[in-house]
PDB file of C-alpha atoms and ligand atoms in Angstrom:
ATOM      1  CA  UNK S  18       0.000   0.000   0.000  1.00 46.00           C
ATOM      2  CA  UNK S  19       2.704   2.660   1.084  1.00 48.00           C
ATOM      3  CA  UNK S  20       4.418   2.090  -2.194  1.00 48.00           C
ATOM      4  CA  UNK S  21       1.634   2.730  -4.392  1.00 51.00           C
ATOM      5  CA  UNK S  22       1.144   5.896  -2.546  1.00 48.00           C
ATOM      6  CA  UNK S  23       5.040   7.115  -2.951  1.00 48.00           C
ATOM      7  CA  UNK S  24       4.114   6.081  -6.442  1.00 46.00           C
ATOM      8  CA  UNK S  25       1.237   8.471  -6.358  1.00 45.00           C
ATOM      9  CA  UNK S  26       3.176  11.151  -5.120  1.00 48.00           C
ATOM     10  CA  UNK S  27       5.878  10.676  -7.640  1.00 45.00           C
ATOM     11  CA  UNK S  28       4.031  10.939 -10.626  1.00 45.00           C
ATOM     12  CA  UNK S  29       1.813  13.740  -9.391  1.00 44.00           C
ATOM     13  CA  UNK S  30       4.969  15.659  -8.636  1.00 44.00           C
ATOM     14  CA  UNK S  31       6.634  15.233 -11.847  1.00 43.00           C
ATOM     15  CA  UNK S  32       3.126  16.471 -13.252  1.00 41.00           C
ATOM     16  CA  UNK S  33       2.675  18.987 -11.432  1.00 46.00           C
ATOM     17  CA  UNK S  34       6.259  20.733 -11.239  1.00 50.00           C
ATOM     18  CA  UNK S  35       9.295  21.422 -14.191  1.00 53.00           C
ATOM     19  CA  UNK S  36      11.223  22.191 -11.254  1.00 69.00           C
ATOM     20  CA  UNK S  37      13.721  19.093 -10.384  1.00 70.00           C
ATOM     21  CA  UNK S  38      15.419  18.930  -7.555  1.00 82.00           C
ATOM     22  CA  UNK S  39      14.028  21.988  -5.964  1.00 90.00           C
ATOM     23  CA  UNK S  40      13.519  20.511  -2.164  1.00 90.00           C
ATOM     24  CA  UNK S  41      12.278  23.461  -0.133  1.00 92.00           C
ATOM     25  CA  UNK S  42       8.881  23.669  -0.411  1.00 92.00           C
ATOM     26  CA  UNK S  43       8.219  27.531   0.312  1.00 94.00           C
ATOM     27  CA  UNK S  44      10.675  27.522  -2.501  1.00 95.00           C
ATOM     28  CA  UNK S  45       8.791  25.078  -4.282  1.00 93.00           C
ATOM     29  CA  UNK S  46       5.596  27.022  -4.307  1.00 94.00           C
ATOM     30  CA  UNK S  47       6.766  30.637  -5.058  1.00 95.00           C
ATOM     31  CA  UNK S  48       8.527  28.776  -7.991  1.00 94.00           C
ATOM     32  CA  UNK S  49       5.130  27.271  -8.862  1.00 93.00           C
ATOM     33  CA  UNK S  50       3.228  31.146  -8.292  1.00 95.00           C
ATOM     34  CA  UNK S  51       6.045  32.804 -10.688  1.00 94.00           C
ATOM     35  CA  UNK S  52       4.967  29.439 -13.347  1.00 93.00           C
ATOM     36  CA  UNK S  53       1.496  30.046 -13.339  1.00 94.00           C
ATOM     37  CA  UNK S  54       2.166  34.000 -14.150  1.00 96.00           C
ATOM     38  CA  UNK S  55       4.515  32.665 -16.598  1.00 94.00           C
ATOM     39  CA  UNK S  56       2.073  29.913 -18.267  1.00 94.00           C
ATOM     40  CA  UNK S  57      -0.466  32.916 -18.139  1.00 95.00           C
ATOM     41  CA  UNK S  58       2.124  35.356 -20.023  1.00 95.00           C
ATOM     42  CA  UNK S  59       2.366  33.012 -22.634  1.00 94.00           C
ATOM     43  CA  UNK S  60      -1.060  32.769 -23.191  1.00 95.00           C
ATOM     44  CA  UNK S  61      -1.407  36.312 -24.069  1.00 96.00           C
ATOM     45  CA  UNK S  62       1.885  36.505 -25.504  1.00 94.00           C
ATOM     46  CA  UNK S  63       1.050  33.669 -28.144  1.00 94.00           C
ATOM     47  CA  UNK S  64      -1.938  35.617 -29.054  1.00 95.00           C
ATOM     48  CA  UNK S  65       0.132  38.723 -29.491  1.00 94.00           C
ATOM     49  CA  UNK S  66       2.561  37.079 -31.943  1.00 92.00           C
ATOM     50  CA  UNK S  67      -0.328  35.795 -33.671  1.00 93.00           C
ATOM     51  CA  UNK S  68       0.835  32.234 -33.001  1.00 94.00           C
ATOM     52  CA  UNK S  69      -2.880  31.423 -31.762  1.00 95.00           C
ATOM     53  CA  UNK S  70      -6.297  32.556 -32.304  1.00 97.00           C
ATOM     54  CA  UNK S  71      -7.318  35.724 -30.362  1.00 97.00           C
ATOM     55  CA  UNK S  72      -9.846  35.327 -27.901  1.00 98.00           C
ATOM     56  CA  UNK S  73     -10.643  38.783 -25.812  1.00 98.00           C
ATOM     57  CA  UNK S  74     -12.396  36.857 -23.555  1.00 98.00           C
ATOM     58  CA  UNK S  75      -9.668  34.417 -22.532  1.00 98.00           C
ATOM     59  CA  UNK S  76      -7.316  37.048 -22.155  1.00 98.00           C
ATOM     60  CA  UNK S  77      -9.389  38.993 -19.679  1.00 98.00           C
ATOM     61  CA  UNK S  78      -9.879  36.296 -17.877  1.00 98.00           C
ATOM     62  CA  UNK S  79      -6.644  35.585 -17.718  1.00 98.00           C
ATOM     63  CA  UNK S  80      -5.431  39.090 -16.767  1.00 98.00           C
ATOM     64  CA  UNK S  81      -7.970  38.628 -13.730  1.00 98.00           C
ATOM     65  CA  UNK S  82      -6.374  35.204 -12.976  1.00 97.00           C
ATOM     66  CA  UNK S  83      -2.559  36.865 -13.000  1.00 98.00           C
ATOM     67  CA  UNK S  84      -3.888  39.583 -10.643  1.00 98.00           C
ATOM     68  CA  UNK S  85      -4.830  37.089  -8.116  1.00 97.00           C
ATOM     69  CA  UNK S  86      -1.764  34.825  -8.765  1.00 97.00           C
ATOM     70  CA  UNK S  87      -0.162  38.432  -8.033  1.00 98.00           C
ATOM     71  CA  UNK S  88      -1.960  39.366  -4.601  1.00 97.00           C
ATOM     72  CA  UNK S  89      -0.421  35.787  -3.237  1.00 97.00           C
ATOM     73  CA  UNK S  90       3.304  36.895  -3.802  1.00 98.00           C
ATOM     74  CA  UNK S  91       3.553  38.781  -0.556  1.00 98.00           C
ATOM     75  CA  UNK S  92       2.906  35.746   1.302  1.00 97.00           C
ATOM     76  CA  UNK S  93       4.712  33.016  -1.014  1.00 97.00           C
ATOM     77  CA  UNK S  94       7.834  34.912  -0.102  1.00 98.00           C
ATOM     78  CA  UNK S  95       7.284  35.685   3.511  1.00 97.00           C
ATOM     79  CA  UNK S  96       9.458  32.688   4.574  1.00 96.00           C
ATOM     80  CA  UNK S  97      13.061  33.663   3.770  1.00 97.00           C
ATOM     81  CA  UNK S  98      13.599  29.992   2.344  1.00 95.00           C
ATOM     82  CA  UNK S  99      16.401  29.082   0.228  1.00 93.00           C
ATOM     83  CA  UNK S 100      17.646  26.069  -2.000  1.00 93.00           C
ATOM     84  CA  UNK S 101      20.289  25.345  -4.494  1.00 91.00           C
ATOM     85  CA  UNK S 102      17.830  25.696  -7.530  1.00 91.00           C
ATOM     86  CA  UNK S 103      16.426  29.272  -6.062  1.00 94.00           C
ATOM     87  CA  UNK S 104      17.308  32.189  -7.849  1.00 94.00           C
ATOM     88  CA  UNK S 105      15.960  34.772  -5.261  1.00 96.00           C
ATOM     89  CA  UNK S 106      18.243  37.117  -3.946  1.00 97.00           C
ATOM     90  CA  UNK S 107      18.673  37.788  -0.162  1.00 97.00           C
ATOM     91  CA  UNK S 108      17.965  41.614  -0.518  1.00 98.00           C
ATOM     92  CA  UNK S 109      14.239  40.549  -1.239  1.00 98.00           C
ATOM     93  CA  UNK S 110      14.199  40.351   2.301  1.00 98.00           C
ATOM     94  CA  UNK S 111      16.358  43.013   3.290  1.00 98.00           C
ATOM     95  CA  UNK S 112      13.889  45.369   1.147  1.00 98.00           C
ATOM     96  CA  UNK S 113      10.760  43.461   1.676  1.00 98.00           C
ATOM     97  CA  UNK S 114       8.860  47.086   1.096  1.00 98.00           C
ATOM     98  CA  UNK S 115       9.844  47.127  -2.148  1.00 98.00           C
ATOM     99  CA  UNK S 116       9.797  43.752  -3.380  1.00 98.00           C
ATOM    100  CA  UNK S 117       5.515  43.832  -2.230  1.00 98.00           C
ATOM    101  CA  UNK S 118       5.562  47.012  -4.089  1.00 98.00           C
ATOM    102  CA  UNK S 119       6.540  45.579  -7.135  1.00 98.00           C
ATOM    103  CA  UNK S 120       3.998  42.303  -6.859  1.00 98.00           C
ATOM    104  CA  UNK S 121       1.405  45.060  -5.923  1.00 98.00           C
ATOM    105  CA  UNK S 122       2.745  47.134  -9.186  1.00 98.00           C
ATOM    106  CA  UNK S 123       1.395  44.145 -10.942  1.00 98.00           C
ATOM    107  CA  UNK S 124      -1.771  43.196  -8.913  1.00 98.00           C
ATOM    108  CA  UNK S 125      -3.163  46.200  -9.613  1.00 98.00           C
ATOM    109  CA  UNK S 126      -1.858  46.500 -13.066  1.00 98.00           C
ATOM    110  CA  UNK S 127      -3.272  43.118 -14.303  1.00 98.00           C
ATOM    111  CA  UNK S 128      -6.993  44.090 -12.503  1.00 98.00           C
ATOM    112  CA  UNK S 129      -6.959  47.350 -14.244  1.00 98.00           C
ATOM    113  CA  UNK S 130      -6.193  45.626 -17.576  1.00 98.00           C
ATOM    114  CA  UNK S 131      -8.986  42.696 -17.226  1.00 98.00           C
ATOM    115  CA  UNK S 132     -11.690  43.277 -18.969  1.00 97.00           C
ATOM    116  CA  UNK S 133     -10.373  45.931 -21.489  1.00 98.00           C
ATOM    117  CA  UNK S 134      -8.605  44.116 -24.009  1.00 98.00           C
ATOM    118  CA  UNK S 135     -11.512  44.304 -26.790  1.00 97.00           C
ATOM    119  CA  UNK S 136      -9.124  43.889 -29.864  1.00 96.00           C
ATOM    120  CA  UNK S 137      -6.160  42.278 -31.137  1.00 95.00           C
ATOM    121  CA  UNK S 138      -4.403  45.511 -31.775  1.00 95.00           C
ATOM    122  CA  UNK S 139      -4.957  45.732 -27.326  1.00 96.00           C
ATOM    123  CA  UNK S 140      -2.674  42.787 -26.973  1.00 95.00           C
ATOM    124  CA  UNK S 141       0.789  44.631 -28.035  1.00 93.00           C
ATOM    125  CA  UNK S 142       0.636  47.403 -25.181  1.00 95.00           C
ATOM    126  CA  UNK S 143      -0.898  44.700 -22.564  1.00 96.00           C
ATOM    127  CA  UNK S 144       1.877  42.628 -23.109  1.00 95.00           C
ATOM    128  CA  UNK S 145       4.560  45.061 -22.704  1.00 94.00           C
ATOM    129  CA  UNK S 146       3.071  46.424 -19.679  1.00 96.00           C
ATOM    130  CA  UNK S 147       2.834  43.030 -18.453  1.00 97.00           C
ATOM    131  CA  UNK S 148       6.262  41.862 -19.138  1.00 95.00           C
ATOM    132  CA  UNK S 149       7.502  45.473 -17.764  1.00 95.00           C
ATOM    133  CA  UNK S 150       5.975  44.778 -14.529  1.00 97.00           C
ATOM    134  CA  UNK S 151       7.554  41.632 -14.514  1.00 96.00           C
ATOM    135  CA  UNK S 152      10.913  42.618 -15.195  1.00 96.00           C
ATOM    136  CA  UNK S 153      10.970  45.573 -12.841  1.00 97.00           C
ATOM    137  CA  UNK S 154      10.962  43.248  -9.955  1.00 97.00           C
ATOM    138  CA  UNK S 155      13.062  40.384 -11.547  1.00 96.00           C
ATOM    139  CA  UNK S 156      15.912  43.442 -12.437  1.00 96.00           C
ATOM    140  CA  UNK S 157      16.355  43.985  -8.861  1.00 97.00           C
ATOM    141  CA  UNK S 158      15.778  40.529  -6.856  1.00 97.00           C
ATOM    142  CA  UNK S 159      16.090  37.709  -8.717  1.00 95.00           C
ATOM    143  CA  UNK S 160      19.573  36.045  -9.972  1.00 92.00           C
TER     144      UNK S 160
HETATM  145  C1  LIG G 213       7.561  41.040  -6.804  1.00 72.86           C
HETATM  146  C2  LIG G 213       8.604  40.480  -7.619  1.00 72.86           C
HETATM  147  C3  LIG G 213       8.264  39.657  -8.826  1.00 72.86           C
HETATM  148  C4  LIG G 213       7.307  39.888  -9.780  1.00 72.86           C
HETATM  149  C5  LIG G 213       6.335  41.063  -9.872  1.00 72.86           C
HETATM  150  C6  LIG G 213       7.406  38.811 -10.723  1.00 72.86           C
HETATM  151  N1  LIG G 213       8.389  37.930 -10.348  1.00 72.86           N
HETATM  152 FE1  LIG G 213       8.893  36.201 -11.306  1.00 72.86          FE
HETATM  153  N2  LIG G 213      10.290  35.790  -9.865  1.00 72.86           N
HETATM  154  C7  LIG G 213      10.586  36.613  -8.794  1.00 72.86           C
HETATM  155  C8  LIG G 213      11.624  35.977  -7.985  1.00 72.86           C
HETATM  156  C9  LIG G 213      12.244  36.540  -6.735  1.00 72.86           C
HETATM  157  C10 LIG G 213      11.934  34.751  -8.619  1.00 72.86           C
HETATM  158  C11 LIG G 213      12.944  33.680  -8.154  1.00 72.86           C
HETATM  159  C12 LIG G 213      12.253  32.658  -7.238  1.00 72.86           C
HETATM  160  C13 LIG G 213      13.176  31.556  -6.775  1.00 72.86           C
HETATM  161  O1  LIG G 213      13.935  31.023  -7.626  1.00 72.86           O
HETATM  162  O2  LIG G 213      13.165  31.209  -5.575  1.00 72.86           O
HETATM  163  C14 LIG G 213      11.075  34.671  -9.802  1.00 72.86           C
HETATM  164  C15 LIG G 213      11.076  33.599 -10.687  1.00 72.86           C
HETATM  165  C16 LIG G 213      10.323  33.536 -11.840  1.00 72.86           C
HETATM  166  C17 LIG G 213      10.333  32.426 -12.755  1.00 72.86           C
HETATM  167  C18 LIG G 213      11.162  31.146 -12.618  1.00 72.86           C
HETATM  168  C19 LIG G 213      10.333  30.151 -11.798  1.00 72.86           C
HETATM  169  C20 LIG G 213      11.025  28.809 -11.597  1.00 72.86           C
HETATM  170  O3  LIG G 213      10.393  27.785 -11.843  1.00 72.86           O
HETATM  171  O4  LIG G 213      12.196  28.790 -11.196  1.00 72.86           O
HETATM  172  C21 LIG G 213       9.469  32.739 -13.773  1.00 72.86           C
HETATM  173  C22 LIG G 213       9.141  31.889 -14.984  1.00 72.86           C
HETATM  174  C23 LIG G 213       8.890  34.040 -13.462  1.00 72.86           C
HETATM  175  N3  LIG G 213       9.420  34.494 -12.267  1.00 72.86           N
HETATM  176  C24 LIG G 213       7.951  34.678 -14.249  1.00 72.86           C
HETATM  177  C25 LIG G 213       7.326  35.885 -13.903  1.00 72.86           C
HETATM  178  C26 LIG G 213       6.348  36.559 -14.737  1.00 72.86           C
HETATM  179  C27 LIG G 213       5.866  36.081 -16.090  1.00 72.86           C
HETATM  180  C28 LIG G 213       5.971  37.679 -14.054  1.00 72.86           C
HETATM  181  C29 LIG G 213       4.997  38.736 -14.477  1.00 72.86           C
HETATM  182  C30 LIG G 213       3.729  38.366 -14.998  1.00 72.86           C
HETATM  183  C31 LIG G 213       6.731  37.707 -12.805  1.00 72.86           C
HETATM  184  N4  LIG G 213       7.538  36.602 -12.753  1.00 72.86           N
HETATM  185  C32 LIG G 213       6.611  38.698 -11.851  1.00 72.86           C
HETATM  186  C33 LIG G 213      10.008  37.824  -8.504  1.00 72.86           C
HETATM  187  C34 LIG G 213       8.949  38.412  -9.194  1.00 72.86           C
END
């Protein structure tokens, strides 16, 4: 019985994360809040590059969905946990301020977005905002 379960737990793991190795798990999950924004990102972004169909609907819903994913980065990185495979820098935690600024930056960025994007033609400035917001924070605290 116990093996089928470590079985279980193995293959639901390597479903569930790309990230190998990675043993910490408050490291685990803010690695698994920074995919979803990422699998999110490329919805949009796929749209933008015209690489799928546009759907205005999915991508407000999606902006809504990154928002939320957003308001829970404050607390994913409230622990200061570390592992090999992080690439968070220790001054996210020496400025703490500032790093929820930045994840608030985007919060309220993504909300205010949601439910605009009417057009293709939207998509362009939506996804540079985005991906400024992004990188703003990544610049300054991660490897
Ligand atoms: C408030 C700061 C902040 C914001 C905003 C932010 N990130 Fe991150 N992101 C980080 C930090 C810090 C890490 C490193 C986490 C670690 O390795 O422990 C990271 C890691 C990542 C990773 C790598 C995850 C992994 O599996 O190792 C991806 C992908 C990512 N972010 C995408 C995004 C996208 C897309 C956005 C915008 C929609 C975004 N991030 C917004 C701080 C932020």
């Amino acid at each position: 019985m116990k093996k089928y379960i470590a079985l279980g737990l193995i293959l639901a793991g390597t479903a569930a994360f790309a990230h190998g190795g990675v043993k910490d798990p408050d490291v685990m999950n803010r690695m698994m809040g920074m995919s979803a924004l990422a699998k999110h990102m490329k919805l949009i972004g796929g749209m933008a590059k015209g690489e799928t169909t546009f759907d205005a609907a999915a991508v407000n819903t999606t902006l809504g969905k990154m928002s939320e994913e957003a308001s829970y980065i404050p607390s994913l990185f409230e622990t200061e946990a570390d592992d090999p495979k992080s690439e968070a820098l220790p001054v996210i935690w020496e400025k703490f301020d500032t790093f929820t600024d930045h994840a608030a930056t985007l919060e309220t960025l993504t909300s205010g977005l949601a439910g605009t994007v009417e057009t293709e033609a939207d998509l362009r400035s939506v996804v540079q905002q985005v991906g400024k917001a992004c990188g703003a924070c990544h610049s300054t605290f991660r490897e």
